[in-house]
mmCIF file of C-alpha atoms in Angstrom:
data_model
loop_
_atom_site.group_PDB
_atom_site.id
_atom_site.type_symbol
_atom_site.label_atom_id
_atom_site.label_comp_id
_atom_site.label_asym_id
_atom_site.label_seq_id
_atom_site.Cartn_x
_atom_site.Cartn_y
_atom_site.Cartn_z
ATOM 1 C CA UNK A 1 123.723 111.007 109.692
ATOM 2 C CA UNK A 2 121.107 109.910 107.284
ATOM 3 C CA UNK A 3 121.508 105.533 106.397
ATOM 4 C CA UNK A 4 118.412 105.797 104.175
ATOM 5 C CA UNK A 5 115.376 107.723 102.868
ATOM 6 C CA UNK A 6 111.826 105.768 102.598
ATOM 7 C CA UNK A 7 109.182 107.310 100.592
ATOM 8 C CA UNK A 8 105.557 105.514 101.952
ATOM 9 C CA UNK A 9 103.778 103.497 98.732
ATOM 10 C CA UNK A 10 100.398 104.937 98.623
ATOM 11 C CA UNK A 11 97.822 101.770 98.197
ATOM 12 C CA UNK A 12 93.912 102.818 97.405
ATOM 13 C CA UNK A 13 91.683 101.247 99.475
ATOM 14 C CA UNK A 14 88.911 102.494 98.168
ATOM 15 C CA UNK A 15 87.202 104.752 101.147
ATOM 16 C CA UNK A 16 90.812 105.553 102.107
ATOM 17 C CA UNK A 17 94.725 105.341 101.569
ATOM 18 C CA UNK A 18 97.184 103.470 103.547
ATOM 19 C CA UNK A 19 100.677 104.354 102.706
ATOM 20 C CA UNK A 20 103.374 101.451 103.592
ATOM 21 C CA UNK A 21 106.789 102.872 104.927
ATOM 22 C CA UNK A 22 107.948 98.876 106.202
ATOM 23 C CA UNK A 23 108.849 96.725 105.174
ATOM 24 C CA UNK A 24 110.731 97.821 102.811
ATOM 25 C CA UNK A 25 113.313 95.920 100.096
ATOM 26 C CA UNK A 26 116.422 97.701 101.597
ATOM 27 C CA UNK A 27 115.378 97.978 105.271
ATOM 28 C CA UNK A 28 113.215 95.496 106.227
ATOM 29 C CA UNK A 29 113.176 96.556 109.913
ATOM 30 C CA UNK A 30 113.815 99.534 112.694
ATOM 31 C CA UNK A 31 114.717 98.235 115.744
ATOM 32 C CA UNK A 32 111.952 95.705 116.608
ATOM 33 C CA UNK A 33 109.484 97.515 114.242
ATOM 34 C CA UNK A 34 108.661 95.662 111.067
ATOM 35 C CA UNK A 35 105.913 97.274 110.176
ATOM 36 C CA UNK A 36 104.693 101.044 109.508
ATOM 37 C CA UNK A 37 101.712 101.654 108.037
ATOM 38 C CA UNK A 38 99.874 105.389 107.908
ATOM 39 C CA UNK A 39 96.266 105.364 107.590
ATOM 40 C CA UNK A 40 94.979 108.583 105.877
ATOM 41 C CA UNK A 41 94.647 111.596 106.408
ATOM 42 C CA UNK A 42 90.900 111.234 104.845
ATOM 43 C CA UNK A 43 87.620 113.016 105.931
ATOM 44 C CA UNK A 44 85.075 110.313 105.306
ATOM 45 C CA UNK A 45 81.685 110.963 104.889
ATOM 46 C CA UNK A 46 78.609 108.881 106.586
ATOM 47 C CA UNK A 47 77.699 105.341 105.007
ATOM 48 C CA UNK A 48 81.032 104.377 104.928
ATOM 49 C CA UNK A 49 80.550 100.852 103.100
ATOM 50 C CA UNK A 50 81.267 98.196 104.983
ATOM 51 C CA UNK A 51 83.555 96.501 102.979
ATOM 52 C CA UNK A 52 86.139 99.452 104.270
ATOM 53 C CA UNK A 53 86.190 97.482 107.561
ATOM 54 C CA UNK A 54 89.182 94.924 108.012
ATOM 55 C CA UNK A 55 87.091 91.860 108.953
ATOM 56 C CA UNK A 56 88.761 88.893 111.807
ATOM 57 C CA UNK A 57 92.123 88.051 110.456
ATOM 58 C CA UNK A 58 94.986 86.226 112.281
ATOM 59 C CA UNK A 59 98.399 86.766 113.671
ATOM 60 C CA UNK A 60 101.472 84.793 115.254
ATOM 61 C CA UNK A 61 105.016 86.369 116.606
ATOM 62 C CA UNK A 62 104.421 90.098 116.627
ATOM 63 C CA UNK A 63 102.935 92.975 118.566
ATOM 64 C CA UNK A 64 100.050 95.473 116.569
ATOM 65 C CA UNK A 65 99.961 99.415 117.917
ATOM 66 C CA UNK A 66 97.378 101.339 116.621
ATOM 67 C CA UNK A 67 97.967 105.336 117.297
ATOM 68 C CA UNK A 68 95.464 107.647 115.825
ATOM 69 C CA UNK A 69 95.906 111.613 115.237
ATOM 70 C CA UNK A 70 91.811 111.299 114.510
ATOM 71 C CA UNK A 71 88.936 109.352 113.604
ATOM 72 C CA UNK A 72 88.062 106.027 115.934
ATOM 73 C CA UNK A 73 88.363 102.400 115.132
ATOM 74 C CA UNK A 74 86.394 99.398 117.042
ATOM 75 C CA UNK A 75 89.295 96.843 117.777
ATOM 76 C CA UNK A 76 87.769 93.242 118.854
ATOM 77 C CA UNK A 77 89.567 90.004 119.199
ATOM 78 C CA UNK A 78 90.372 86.356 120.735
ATOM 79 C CA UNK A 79 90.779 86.951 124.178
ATOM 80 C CA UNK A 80 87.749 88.629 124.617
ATOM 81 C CA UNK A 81 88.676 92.417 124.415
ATOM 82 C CA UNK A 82 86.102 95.094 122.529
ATOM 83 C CA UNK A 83 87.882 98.440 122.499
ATOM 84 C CA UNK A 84 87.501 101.801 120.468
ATOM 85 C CA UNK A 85 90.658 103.211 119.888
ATOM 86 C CA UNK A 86 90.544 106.887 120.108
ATOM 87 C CA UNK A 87 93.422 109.538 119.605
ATOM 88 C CA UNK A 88 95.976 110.152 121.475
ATOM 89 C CA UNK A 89 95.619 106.667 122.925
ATOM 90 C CA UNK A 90 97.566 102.767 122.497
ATOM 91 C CA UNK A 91 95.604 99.994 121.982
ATOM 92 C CA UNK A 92 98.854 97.124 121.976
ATOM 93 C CA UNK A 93 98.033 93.677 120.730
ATOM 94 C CA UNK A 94 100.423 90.737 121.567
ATOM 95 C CA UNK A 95 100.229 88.218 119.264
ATOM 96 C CA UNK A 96 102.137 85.575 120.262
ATOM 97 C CA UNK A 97 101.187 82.002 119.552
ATOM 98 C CA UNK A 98 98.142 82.945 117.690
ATOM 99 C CA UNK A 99 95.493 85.789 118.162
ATOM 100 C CA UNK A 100 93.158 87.177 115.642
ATOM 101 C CA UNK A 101 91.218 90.171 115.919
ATOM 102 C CA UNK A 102 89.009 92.691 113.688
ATOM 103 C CA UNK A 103 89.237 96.963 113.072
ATOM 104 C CA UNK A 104 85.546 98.531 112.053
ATOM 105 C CA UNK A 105 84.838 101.820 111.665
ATOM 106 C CA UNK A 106 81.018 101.800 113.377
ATOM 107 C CA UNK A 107 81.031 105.215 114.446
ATOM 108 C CA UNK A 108 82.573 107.114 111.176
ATOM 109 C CA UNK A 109 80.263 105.018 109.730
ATOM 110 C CA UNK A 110 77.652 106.587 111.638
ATOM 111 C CA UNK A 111 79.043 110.254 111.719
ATOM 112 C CA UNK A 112 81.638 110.400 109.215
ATOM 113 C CA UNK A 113 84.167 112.881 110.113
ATOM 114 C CA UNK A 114 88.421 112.288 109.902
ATOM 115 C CA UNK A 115 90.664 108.914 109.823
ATOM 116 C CA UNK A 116 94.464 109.228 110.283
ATOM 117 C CA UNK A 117 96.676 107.325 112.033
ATOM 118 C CA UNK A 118 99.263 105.093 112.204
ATOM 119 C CA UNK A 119 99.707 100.942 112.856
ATOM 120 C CA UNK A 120 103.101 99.628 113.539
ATOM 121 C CA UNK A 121 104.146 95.987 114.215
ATOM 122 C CA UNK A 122 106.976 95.271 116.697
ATOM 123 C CA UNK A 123 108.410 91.880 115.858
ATOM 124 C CA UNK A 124 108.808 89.668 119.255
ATOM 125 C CA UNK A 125 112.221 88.262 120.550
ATOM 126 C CA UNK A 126 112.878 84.611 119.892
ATOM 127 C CA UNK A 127 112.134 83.570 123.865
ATOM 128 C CA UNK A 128 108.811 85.247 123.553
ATOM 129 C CA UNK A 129 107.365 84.218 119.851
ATOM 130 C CA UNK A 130 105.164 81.819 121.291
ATOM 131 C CA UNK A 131 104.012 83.803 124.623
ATOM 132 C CA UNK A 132 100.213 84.095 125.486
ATOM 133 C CA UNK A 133 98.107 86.440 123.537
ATOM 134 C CA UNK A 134 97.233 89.588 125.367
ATOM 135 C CA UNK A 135 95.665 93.228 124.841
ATOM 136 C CA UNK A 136 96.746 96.307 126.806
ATOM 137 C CA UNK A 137 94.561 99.820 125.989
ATOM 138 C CA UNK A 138 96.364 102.708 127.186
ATOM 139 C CA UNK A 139 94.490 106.566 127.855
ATOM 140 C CA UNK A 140 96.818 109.393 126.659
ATOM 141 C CA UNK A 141 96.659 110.494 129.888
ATOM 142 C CA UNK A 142 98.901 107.732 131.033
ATOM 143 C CA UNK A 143 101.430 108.725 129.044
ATOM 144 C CA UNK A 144 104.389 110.558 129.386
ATOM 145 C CA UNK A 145 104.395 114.107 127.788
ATOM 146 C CA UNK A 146 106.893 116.653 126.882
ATOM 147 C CA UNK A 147 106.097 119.945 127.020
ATOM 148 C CA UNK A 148 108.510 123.005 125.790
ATOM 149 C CA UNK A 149 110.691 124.797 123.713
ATOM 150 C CA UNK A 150 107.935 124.661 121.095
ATOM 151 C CA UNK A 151 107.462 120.776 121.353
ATOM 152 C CA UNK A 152 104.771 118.915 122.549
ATOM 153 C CA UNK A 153 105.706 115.309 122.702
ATOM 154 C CA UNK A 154 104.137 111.703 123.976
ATOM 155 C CA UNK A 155 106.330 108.621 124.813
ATOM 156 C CA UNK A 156 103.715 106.290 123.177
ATOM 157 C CA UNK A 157 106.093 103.341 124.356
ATOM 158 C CA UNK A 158 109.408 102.154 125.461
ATOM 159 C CA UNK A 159 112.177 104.337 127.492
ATOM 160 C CA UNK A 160 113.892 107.174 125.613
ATOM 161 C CA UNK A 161 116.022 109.854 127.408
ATOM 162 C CA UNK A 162 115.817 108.394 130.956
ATOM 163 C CA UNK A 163 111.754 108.742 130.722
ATOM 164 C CA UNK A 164 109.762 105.254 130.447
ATOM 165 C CA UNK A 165 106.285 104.688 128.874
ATOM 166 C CA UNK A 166 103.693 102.523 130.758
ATOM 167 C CA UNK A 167 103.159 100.698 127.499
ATOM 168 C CA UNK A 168 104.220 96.927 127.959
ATOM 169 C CA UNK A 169 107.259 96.329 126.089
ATOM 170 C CA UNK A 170 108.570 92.381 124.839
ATOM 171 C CA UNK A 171 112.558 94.359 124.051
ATOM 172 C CA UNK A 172 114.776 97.522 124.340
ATOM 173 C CA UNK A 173 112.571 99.879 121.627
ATOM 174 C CA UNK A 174 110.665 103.240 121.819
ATOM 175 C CA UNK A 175 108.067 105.485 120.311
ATOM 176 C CA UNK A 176 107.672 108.738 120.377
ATOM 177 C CA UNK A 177 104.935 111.571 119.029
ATOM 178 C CA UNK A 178 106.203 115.004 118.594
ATOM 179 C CA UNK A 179 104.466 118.453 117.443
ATOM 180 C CA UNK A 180 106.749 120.856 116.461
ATOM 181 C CA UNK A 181 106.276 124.405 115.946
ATOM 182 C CA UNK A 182 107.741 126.651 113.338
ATOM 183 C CA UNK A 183 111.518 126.700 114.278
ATOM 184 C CA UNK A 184 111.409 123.946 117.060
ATOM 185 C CA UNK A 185 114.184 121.472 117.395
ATOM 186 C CA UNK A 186 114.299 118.268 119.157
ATOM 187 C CA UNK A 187 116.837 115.863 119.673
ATOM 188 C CA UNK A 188 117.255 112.283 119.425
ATOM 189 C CA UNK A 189 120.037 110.377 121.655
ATOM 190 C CA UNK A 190 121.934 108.038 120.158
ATOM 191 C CA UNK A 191 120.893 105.225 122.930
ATOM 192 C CA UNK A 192 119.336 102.744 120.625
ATOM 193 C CA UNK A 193 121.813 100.939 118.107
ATOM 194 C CA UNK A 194 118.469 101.877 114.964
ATOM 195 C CA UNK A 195 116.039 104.775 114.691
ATOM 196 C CA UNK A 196 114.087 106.666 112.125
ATOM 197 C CA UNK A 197 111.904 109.431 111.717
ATOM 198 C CA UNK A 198 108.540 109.667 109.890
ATOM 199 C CA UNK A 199 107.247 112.785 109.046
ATOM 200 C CA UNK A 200 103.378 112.904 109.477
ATOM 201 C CA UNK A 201 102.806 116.847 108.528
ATOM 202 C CA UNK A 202 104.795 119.824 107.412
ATOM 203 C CA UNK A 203 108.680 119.668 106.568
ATOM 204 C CA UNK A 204 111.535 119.310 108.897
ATOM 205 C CA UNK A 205 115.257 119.065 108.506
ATOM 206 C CA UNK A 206 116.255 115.917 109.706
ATOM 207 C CA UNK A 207 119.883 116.093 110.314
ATOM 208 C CA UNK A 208 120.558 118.697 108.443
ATOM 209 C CA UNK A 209 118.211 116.900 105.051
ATOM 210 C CA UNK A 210 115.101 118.483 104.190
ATOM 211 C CA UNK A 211 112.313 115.655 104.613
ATOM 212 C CA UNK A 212 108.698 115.695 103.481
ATOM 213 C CA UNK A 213 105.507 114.165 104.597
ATOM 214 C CA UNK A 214 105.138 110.890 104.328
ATOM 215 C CA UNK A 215 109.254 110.051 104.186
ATOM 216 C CA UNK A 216 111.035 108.636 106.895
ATOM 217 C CA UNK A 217 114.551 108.871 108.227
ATOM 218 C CA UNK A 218 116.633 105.697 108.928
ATOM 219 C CA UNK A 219 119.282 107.279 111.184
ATOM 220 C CA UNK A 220 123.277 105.958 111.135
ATOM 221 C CA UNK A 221 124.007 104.409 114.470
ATOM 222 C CA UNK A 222 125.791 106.505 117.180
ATOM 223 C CA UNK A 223 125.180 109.615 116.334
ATOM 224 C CA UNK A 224 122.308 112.074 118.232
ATOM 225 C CA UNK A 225 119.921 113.811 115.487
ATOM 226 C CA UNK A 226 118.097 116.542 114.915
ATOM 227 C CA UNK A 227 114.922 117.526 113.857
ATOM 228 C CA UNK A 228 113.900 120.848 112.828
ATOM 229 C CA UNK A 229 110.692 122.052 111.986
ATOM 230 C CA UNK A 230 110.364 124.588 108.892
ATOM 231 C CA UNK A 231 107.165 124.978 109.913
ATOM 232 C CA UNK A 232 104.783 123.619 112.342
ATOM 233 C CA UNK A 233 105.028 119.914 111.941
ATOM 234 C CA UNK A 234 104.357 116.320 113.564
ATOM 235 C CA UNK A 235 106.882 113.386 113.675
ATOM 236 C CA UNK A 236 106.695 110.202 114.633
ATOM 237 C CA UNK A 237 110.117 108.706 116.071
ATOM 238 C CA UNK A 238 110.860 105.215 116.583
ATOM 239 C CA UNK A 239 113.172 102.420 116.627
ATOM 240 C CA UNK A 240 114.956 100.117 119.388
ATOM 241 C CA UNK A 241 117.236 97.119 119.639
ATOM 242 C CA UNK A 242 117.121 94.583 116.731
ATOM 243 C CA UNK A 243 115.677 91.067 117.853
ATOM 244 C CA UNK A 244 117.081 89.131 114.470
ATOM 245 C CA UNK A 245 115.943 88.428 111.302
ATOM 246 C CA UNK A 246 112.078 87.580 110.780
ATOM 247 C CA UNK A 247 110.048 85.770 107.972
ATOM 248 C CA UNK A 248 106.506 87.879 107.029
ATOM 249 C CA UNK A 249 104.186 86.626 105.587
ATOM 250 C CA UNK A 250 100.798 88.048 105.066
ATOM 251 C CA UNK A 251 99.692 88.445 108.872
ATOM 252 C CA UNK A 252 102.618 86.163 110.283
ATOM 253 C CA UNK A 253 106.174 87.007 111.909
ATOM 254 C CA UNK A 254 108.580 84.788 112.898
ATOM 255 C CA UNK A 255 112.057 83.511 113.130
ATOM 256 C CA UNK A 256 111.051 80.362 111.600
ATOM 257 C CA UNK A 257 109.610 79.481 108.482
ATOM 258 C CA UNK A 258 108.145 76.337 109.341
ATOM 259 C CA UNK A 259 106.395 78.453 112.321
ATOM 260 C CA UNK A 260 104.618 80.388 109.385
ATOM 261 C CA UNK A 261 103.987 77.709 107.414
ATOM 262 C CA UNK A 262 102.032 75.360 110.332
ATOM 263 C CA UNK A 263 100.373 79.128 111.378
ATOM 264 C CA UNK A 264 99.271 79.401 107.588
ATOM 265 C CA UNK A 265 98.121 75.911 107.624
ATOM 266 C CA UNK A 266 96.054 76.956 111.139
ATOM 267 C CA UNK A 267 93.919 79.684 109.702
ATOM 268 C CA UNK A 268 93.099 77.501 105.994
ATOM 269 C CA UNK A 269 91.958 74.334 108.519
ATOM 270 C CA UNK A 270 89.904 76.643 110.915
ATOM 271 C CA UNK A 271 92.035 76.031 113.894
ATOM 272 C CA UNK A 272 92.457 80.058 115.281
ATOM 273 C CA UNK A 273 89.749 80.750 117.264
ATOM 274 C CA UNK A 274 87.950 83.999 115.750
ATOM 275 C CA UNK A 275 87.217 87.115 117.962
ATOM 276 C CA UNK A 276 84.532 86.413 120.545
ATOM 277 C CA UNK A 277 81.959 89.560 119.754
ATOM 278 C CA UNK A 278 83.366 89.334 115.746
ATOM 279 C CA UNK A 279 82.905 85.534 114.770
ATOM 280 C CA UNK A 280 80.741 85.899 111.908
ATOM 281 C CA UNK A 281 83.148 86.306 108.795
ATOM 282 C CA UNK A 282 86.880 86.574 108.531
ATOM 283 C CA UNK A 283 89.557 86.932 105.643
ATOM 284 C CA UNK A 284 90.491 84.057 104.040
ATOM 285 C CA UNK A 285 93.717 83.082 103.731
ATOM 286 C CA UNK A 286 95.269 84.478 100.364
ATOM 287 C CA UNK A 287 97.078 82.353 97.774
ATOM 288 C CA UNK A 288 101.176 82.947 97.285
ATOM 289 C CA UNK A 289 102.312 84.258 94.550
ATOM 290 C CA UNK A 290 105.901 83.962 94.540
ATOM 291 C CA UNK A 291 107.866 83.725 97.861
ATOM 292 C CA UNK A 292 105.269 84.989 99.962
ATOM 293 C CA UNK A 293 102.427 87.261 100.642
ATOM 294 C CA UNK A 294 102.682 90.769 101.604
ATOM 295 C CA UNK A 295 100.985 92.373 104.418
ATOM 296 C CA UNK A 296 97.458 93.479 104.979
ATOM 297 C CA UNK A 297 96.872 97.340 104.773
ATOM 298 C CA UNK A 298 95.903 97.937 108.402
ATOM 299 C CA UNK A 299 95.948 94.493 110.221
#
């Protein structure tokens, strides 16, 4: 029932953790989804330096979603959007052709108080690589929620079990938030061809494998799954069609390698327009060593 077991790499980044689940050597991608970081859990404390904030940085061929359990972040970019992101809600960031955009923390900075979250990247499909740039914020009262049996769930995006998210979608994928209590047990259809589970908090039995925080489940195909909490708990389920293999590199997807190489080539000449209300600095591009870069905690 279980494919594979991925333990997140904890990385310091000084006023917090980020612990990368994907990519990963052995599964590069769920469904769409090639990208899972988890941000926290971390109380911060006021005067959070500034150089914790992840300054204008660019992207081609891939969709951001930022989903925080608590703490805010300030999202500004290229087409003009300024945004906190709050929990509970979706800011979704389409890359396409080229966007860039900056995450500050201005109000823990101001208050302190918790950071946790999560930031996935859904890869595009080849027709839609090199689409128009968009943002889409979503309340969490827009979104679907299940309620029962000792489960409160959100569909943060995509269609799973004949319900449908309002989140914008590029391919066949979906999302989902769960809190489990102490003996709860949710199911997961077999509808989507890959799916995984990430445990955020407590331990579950995934089918039938105990799994801690911070693991997640790559499920075998065609099977339904369950999850069972040991005590109370919160999972994070996800996963979709696949849309083909995908080059990263640093901030860039793609099918192509010569479309990362000219987007590469972009940001080092200037040519990516920087985020209207966030112009004044950005991340320079970073040197390869090797094959290619990895990617940015939190971008």
């Amino acid at each position: 029932m279980i494919e594979l077991v991925i333990q997140q790499r904890r990385r310091d980044l000084g006023a917090f953790e980020v612990g990368r689940v994907l990519p990963f050597a052995k599964r590069r991608m769920v469904g769409p989804y090639i990208f899972f970081d988890r941000m926290g859990p971390k109380v911060l404390e006021p005067g959070l330096p500034r150089e914790a904030d992840v300054r204008p940085h660019p992207h081609i061929g891939l969709s951001t979603i930022t989903y925080l359990f608590d703490g805010e972040i300030m999202h500004r970019d290229s087409v003009g959007s300024e945004q906190p992101v709050r929990p509970g809600e979706v800011n979704w960031m389409t890359s396409g052709r080229g966007i860039t955009h900056s995450e500050r923390f201005e109000r823990l900075r101001r208050e302190g108080g918790p950071l946790d979250g999560v930031q996935l990247w859904a890869a595009l499909p080849d027709e839609r690589e090199e689409m128009e740039p968009g943002f889409w914020h979503y309340g969490s009262e827009m979104l679907p929620v299940f309620d029962g049996d000792g489960i409160v769930g959100r569909l943060i995006a995509g269609r799973l079990a004949g319900v449908e998210s309002p989140v914008k979608v590029d391919s066949p994928q979906f999302y989902v938030h769960w809190q489990l209590r102490a003996g709860a047990r949710a199911s997961l259809p077999p509808e989507y061809s890959e799916r995984a589970v990430y445990v955020v908090s407590g331990e579950v039995e995934v089918a039938g494998q105990r799994m801690e925080p911070g693991s997640m489940a790559v499920l075998v195909a065609g099977k339904a799954a369950t999850v069972v909490a040991l005590g109370d708990a919160v999972v994070m389920a996800l996963g979709g069609e696949p849309v083909g293999p995908r080059y990263i590199d640093w901030n860039f997807v793609s099918s192509s390698k010569e479309r990362i190489e000219q987007a590469r080539a972009d940001w080092a000449a200037g040519r990516m327009k920087l985020p209207d209300l966030d112009n004044g600095e950005f991340i320079p591009l970073p040197p390869r060593i090797g094959k290619l870069v990895e990617p940015e905690p939190m971008s």
